[in-house]
Short mmCIF file of C-alpha atoms and ligand atoms in Angstrom, two decimals:
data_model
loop_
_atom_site.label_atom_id
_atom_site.label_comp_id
_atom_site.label_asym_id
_atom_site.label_seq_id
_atom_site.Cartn_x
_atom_site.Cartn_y
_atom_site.Cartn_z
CA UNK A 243 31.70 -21.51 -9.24
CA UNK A 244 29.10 -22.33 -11.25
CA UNK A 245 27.99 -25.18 -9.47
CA UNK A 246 29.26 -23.84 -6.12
CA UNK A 247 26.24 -24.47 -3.19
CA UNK A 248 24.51 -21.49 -2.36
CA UNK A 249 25.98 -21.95 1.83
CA UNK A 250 29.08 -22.57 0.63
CA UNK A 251 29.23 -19.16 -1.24
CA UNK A 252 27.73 -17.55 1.67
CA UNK A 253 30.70 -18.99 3.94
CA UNK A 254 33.20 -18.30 1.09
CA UNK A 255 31.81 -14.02 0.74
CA UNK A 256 31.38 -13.20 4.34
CA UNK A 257 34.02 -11.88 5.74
CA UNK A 258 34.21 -9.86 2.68
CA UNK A 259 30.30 -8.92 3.18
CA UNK A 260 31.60 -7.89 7.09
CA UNK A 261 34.48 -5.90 5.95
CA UNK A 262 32.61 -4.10 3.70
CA UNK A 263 29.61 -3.35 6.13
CA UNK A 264 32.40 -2.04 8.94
CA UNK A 265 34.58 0.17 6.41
CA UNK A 266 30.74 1.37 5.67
CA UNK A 267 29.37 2.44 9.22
CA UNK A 268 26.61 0.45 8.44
CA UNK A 269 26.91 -2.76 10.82
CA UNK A 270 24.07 -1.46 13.00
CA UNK A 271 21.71 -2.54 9.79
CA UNK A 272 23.55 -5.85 9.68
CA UNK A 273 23.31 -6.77 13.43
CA UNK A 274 19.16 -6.07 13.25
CA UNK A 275 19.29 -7.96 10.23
CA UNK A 276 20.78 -11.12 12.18
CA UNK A 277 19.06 -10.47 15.60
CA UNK A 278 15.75 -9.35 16.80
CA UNK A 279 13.95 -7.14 14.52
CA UNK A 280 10.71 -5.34 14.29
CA UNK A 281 8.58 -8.43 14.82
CA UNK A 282 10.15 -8.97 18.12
CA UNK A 283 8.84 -5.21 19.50
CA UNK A 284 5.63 -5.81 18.17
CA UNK A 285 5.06 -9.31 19.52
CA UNK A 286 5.80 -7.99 22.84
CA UNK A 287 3.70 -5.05 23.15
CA UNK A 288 1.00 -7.84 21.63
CA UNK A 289 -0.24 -4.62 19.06
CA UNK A 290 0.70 -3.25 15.82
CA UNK A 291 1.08 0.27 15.56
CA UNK A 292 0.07 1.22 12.12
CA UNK A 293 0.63 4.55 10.18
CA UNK A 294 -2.33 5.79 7.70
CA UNK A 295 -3.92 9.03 6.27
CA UNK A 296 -7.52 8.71 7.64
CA UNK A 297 -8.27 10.85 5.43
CA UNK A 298 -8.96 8.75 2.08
CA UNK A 299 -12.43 7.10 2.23
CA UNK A 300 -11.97 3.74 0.61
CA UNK A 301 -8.26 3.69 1.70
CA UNK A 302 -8.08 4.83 5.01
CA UNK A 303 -11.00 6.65 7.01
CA UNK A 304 -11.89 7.42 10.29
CA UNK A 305 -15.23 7.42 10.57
CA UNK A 306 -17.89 9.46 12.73
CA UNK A 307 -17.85 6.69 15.45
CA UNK A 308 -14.16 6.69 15.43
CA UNK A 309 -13.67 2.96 13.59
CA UNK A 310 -11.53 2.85 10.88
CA UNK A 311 -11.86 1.01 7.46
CA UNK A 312 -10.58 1.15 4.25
CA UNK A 313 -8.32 -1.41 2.14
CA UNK A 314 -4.86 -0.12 3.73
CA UNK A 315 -6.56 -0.50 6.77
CA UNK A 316 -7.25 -4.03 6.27
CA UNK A 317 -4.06 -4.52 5.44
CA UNK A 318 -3.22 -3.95 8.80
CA UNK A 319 -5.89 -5.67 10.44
CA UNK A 320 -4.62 -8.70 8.16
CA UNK A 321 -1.00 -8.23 9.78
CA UNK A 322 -2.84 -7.90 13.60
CA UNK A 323 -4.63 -11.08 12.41
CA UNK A 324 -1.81 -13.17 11.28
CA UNK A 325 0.28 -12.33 14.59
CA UNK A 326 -2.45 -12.24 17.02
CA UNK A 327 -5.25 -13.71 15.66
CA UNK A 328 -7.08 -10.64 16.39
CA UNK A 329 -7.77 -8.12 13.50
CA UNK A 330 -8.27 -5.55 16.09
CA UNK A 331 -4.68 -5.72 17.75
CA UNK A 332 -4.18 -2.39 15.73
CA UNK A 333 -3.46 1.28 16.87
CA UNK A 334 -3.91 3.41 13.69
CA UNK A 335 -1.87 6.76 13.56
CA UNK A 336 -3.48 9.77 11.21
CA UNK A 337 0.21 10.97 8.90
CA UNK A 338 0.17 13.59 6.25
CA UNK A 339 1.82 13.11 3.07
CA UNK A 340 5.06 15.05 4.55
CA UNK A 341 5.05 13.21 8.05
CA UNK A 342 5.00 9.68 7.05
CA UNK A 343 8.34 8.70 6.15
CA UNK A 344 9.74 10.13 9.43
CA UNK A 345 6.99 8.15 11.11
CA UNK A 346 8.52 5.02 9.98
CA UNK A 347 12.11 6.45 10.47
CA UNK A 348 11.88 6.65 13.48
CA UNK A 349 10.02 4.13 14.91
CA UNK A 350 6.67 5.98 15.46
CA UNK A 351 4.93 2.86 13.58
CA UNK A 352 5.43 -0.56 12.79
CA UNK A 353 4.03 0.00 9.10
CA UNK A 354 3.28 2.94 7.06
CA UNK A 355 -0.32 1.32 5.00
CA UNK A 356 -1.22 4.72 3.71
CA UNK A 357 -1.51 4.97 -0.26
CA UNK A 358 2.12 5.44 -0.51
CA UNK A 359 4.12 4.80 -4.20
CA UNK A 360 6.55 2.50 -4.21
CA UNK A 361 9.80 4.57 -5.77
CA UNK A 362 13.37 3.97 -6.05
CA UNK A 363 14.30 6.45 -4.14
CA UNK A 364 12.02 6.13 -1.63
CA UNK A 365 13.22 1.96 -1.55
CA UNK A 366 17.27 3.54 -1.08
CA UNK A 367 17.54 6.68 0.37
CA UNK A 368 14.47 7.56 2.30
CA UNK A 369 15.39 4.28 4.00
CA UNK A 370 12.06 2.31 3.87
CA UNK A 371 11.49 -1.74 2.22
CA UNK A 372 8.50 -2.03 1.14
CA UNK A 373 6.13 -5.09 0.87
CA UNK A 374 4.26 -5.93 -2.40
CA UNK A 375 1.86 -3.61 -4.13
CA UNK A 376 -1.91 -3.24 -2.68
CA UNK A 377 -2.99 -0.89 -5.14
CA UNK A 378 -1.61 -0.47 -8.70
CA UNK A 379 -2.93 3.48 -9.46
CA UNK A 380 -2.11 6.46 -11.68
CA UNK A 381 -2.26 10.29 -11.17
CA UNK A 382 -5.14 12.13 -12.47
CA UNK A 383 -6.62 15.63 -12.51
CA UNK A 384 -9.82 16.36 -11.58
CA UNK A 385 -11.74 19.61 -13.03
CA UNK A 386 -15.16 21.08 -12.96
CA UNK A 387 -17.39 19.88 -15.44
CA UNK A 388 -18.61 23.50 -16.74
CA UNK A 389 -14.87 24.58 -16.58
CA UNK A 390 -14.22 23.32 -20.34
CA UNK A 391 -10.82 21.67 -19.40
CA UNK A 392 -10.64 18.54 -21.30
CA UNK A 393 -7.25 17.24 -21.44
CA UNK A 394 -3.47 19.05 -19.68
CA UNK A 395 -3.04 21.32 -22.49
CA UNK A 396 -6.26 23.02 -21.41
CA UNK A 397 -4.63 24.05 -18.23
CA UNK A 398 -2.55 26.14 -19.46
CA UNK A 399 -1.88 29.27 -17.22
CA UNK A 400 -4.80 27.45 -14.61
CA UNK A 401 -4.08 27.02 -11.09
CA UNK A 402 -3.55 23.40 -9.85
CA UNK A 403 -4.27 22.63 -6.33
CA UNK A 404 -1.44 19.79 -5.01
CA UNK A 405 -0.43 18.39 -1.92
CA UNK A 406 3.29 18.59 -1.23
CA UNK A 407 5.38 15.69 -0.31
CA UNK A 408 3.88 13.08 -2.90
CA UNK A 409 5.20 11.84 -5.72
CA UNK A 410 1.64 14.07 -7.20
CA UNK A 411 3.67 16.99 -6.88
CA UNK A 412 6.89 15.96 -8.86
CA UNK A 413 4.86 14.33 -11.40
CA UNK A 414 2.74 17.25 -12.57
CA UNK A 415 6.34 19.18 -12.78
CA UNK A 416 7.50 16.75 -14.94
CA UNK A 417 4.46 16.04 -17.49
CA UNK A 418 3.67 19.83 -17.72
CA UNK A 419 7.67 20.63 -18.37
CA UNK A 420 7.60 17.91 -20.55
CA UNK A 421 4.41 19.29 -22.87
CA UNK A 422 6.22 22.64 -22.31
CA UNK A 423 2.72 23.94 -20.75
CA UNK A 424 2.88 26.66 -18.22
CA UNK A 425 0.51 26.56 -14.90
CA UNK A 426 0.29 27.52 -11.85
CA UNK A 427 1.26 25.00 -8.68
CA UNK A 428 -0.88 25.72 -5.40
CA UNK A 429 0.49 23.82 -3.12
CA UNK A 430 -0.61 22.64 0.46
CA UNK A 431 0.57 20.55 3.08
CA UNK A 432 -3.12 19.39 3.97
CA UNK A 433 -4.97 17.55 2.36
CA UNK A 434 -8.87 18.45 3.37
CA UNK A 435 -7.24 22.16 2.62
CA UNK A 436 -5.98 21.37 -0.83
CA UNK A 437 -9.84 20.04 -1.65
CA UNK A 438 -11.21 22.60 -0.30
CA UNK A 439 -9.50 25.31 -2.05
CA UNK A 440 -10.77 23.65 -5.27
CA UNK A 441 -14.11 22.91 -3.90
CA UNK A 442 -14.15 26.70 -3.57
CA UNK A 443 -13.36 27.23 -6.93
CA UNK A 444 -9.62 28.96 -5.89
CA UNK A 445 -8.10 26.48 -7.99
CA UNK A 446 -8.70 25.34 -11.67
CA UNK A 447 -7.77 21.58 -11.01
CA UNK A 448 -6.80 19.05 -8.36
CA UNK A 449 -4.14 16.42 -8.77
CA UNK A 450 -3.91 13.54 -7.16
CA UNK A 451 -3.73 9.70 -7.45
CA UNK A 452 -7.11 8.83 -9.63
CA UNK A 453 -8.49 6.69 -6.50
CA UNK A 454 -7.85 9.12 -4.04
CA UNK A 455 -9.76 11.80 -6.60
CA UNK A 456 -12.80 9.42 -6.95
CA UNK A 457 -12.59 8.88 -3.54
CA UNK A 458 -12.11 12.66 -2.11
CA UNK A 459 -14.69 13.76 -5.28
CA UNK A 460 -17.55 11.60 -2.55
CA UNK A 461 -16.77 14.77 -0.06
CA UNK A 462 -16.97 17.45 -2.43
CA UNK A 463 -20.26 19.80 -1.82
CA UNK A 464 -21.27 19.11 -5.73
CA UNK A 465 -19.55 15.48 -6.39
CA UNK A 466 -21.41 15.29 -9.30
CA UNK A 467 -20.27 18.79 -11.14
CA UNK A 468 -16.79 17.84 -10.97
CA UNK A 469 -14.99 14.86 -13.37
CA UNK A 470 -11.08 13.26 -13.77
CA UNK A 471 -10.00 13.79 -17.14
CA UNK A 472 -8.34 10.55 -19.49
CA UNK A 473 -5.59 11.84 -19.41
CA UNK A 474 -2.77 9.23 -17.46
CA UNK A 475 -0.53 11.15 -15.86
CA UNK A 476 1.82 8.50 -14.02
CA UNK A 477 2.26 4.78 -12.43
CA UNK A 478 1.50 4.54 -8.53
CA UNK A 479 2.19 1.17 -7.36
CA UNK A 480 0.94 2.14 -3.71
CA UNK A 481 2.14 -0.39 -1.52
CA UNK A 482 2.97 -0.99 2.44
CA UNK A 483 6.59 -0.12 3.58
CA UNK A 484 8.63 -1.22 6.96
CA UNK A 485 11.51 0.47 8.16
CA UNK A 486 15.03 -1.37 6.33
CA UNK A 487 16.91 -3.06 7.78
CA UNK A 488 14.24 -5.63 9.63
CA UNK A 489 14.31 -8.72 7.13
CA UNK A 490 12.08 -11.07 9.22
CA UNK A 491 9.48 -8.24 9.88
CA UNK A 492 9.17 -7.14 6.12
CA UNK A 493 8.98 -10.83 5.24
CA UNK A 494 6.00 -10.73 7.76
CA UNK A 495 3.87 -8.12 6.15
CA UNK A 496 5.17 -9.41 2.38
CA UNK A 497 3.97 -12.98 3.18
CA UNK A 498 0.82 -11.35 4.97
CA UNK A 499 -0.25 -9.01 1.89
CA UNK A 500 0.45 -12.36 -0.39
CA UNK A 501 -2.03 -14.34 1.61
CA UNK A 502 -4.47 -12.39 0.60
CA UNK A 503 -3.88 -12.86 -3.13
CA UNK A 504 -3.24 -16.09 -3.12
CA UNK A 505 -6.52 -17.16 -1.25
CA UNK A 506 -8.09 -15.38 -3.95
CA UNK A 507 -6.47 -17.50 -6.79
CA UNK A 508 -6.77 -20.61 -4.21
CA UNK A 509 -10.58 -19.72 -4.15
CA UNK A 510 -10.37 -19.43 -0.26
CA UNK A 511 -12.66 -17.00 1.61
CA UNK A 512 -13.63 -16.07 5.05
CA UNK A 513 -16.50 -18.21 4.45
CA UNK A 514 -15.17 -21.14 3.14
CA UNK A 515 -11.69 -21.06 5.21
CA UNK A 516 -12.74 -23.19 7.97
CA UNK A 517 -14.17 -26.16 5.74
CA UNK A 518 -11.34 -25.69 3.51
CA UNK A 519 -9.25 -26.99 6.29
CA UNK A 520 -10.30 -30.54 5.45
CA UNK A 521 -9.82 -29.93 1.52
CA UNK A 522 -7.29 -32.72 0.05
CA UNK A 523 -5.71 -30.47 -2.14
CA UNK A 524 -1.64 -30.20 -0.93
CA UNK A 525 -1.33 -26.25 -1.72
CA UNK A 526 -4.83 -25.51 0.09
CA UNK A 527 -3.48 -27.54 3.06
CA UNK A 528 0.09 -25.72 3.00
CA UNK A 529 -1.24 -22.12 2.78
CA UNK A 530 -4.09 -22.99 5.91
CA UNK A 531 -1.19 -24.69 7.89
CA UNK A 532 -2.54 -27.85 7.62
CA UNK A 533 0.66 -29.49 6.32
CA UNK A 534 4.14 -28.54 6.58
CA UNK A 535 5.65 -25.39 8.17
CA UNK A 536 5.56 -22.59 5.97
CA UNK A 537 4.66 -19.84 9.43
CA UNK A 538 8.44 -20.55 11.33
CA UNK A 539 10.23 -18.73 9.21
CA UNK A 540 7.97 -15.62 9.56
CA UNK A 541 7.80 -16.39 13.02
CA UNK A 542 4.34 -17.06 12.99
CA UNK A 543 2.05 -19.68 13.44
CA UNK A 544 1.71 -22.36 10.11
CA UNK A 545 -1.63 -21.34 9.96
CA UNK A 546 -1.10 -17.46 10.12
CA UNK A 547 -2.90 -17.25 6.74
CA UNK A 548 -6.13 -19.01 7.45
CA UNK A 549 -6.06 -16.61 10.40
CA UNK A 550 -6.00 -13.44 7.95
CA UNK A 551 -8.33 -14.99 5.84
CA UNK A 552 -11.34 -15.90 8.41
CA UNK A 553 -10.82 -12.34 10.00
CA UNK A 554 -10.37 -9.70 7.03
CA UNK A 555 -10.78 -12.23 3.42
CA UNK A 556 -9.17 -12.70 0.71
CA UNK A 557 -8.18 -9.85 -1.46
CA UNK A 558 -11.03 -9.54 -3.44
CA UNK A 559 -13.44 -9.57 -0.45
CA UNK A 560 -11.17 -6.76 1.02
CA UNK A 561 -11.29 -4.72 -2.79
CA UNK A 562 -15.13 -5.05 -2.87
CA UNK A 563 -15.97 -4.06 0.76
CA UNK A 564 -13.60 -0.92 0.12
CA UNK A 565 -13.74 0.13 -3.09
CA UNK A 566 -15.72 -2.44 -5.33
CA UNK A 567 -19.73 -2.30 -6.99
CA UNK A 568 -21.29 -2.10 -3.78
CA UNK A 569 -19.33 0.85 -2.49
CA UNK A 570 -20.15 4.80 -3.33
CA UNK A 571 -16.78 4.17 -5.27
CA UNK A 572 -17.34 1.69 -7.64
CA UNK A 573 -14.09 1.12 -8.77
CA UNK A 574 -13.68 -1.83 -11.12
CA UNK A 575 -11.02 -3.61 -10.80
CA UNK A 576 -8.98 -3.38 -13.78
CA UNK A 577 -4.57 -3.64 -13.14
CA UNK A 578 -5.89 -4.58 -9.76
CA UNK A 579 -7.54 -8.16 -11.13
CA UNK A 580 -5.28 -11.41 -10.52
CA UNK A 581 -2.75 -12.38 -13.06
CA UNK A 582 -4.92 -14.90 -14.37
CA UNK A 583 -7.89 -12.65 -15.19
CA UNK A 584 -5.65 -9.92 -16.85
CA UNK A 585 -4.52 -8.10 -13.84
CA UNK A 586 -1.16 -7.45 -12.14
CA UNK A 587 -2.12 -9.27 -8.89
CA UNK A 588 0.82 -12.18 -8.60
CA UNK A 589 0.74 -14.10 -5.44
CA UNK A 590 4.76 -16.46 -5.42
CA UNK A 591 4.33 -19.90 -4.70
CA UNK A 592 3.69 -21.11 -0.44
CA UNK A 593 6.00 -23.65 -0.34
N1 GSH B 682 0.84 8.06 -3.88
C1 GSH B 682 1.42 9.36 -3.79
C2 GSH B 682 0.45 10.39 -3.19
C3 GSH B 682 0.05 10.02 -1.78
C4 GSH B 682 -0.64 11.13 -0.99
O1 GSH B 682 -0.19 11.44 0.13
N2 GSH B 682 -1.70 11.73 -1.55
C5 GSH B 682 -2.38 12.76 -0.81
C6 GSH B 682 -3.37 13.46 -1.72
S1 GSH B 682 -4.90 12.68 -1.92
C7 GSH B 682 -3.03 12.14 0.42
O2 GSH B 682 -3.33 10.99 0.45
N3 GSH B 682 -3.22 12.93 1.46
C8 GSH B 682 -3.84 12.44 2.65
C9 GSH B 682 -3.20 12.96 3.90
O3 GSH B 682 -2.28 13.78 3.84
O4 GSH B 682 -3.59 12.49 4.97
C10 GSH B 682 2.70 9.34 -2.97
O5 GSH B 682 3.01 8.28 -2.38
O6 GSH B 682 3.41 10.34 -2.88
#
């Protein structure tokens, strides 16, 4: 057994695997699995339909002429680029924290790129696979300055403004039960109305993931008078999700979102990309398609990632257009660095 072939133990379990999956009800999954997927419906209709909030400056925005940006909006564009070669092969669809899942349930989008934690449940029962993380965050609160809140004990018997349906919701239950601290939930469906109600002073705090509360502090009448306090509340690895069940088309936004990392570690940007081409180096000329044919088994073509990189970067071009020095946001990196400057960023090898 030990040194059985990995085909041979494939041959040798499946008609176990099959039995199992029939006894189960669940050989739907395992014929989409084998067969066409998602990558197939989205070839053909030569667009990716793309779920975000639109609501999350930095993240995902609609802007006053209509165009959409953000970094889960790149993400997107990155997939439109790889499979098209056109970053703007992308219809974006405005969900709400509660509407998303179903959204991807049922078909409604290709992708859900919308500031979403990646949770176990979420990864089993709520029946979506996600692709690797975008965004490493944490919850935060955010109070007014003059309020004299400094830390979650201080909120004791406050009122908390939260949007339902997000992991912000169940996390605040659990840290406040925890620290045995009584408060008052105020909970909306809507985001711009859960701000709002804070912004008019109806609520004591706001909870949400710390870059969506720097980010939603920009549209606050006073940005300034308001501040998120130390206090870590949580992990949110935010990340992209697909609906299960459609192996090749996951493996198609993982490989995608990986591109971008590992152009950043490769030193490869939009700018360089096309002269890189020529480089002698064996990984450069794998990961632009040069050599080998690492884009078949995506489905794509080998060069699919110098595509992604000459139309939306590499990941830190795509962190400091959205969200980096140069941005109202200013976020420094920090968990969101590359492995090899002290961040969580990890691209696997293209080979
Ligand atoms: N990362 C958390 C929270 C995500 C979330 O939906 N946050 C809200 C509060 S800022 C939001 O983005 N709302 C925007 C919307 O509903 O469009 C989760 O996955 O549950």
């Amino acid at each position: 057994m030990k040194f059985m072939r990995k085909s041979a133990l494939i041959l040798a379990i499946a008609p176990l695997i099959f039995t199992i999956a029939a006894c189960s009800g669940e050989s739907d999954q395992t014929t989409s699995n084998q067969g066409s997927d998602r990558t197939d419906t989205v070839k053909s209709r030569g667009q990716l339909i793309c779920g975000v909030s639109g609501e999350i400056p930095g993240f995902s925005f609609v802007g006053t002429d209509g165009k959409y940006s953000g970094i889960d909006v790149d993400v997107c564009r990155a997939v439109a680029a790889a499979m098209f070669d056109d970053p703007n092969a992308v219809e974006f669809r405005n969900l709400n924290a509660k509407e998303r899942f179903t959204a991807v349930q049922t078909g409604e989008v290709d992708i859900l790129s919308r500031n979403t934690t990646w949770t176990l449940s979420r990864d089993t029962s709520v029946g979506l696979e996600f692709a690797p993380v975008v965004f490493y965050d944490g919850q935060g609160i955010m109070v007014r300055k003059n309020s004299g809140i400094k830390s979650l004990a201080d909120l004791k018997d406050k009122a908390i403004c939260v949007q339902t349906g997000t992991t912000t919701e169940q996390n605040l239950a659990d840290q406040m039960r925890k620290r045995g601290i009584n408060y008052k939930p105020v909970v909306f469906e809507d985001v711009n109305i859960t701000f709002a109600t804070y912004a008019e002073g109806r609520c004591d705090g706001v909870t949400a993931d710390r870059s969506a509360l720097v980010s939603r502090r920009t549209t606050l009448p006073k940005a300034e008078d308001n501040m998120i306090l130390d206090e870590a509340i949580s992990s949110e690895p935010l990340a992209p999700a697909v609906a299960k069940g459609n192996t090749t088309w996951n493996n198609v936004v993982t490989w995608v979102v990986y591109s971008l990392v590992k152009a950043e570690e490769l030193g490869i940007n939009s700018q360089n990309v096309d002269q890189l081409a020529n480089s002698n180096d064996p990984e450069i000329k794998r990961f632009l398609g040069k050599e080998g044919n690492l884009g078949e088994g995506l489905g794509l073509t080998n060069d699919f990632a110098a595509k992604v990189i000459k139309h939306v970067g590499n990941y830190a071009e795509v962190y400091d257009r959205n969200l980096g020095s140069k941005t109202k946001f200013n976020l420094v990196r920090g968990q969101n660095q590359l492995w090899s400057k002290g961040g969580l960023l990890y691209s696997p090898p293209f080979r």
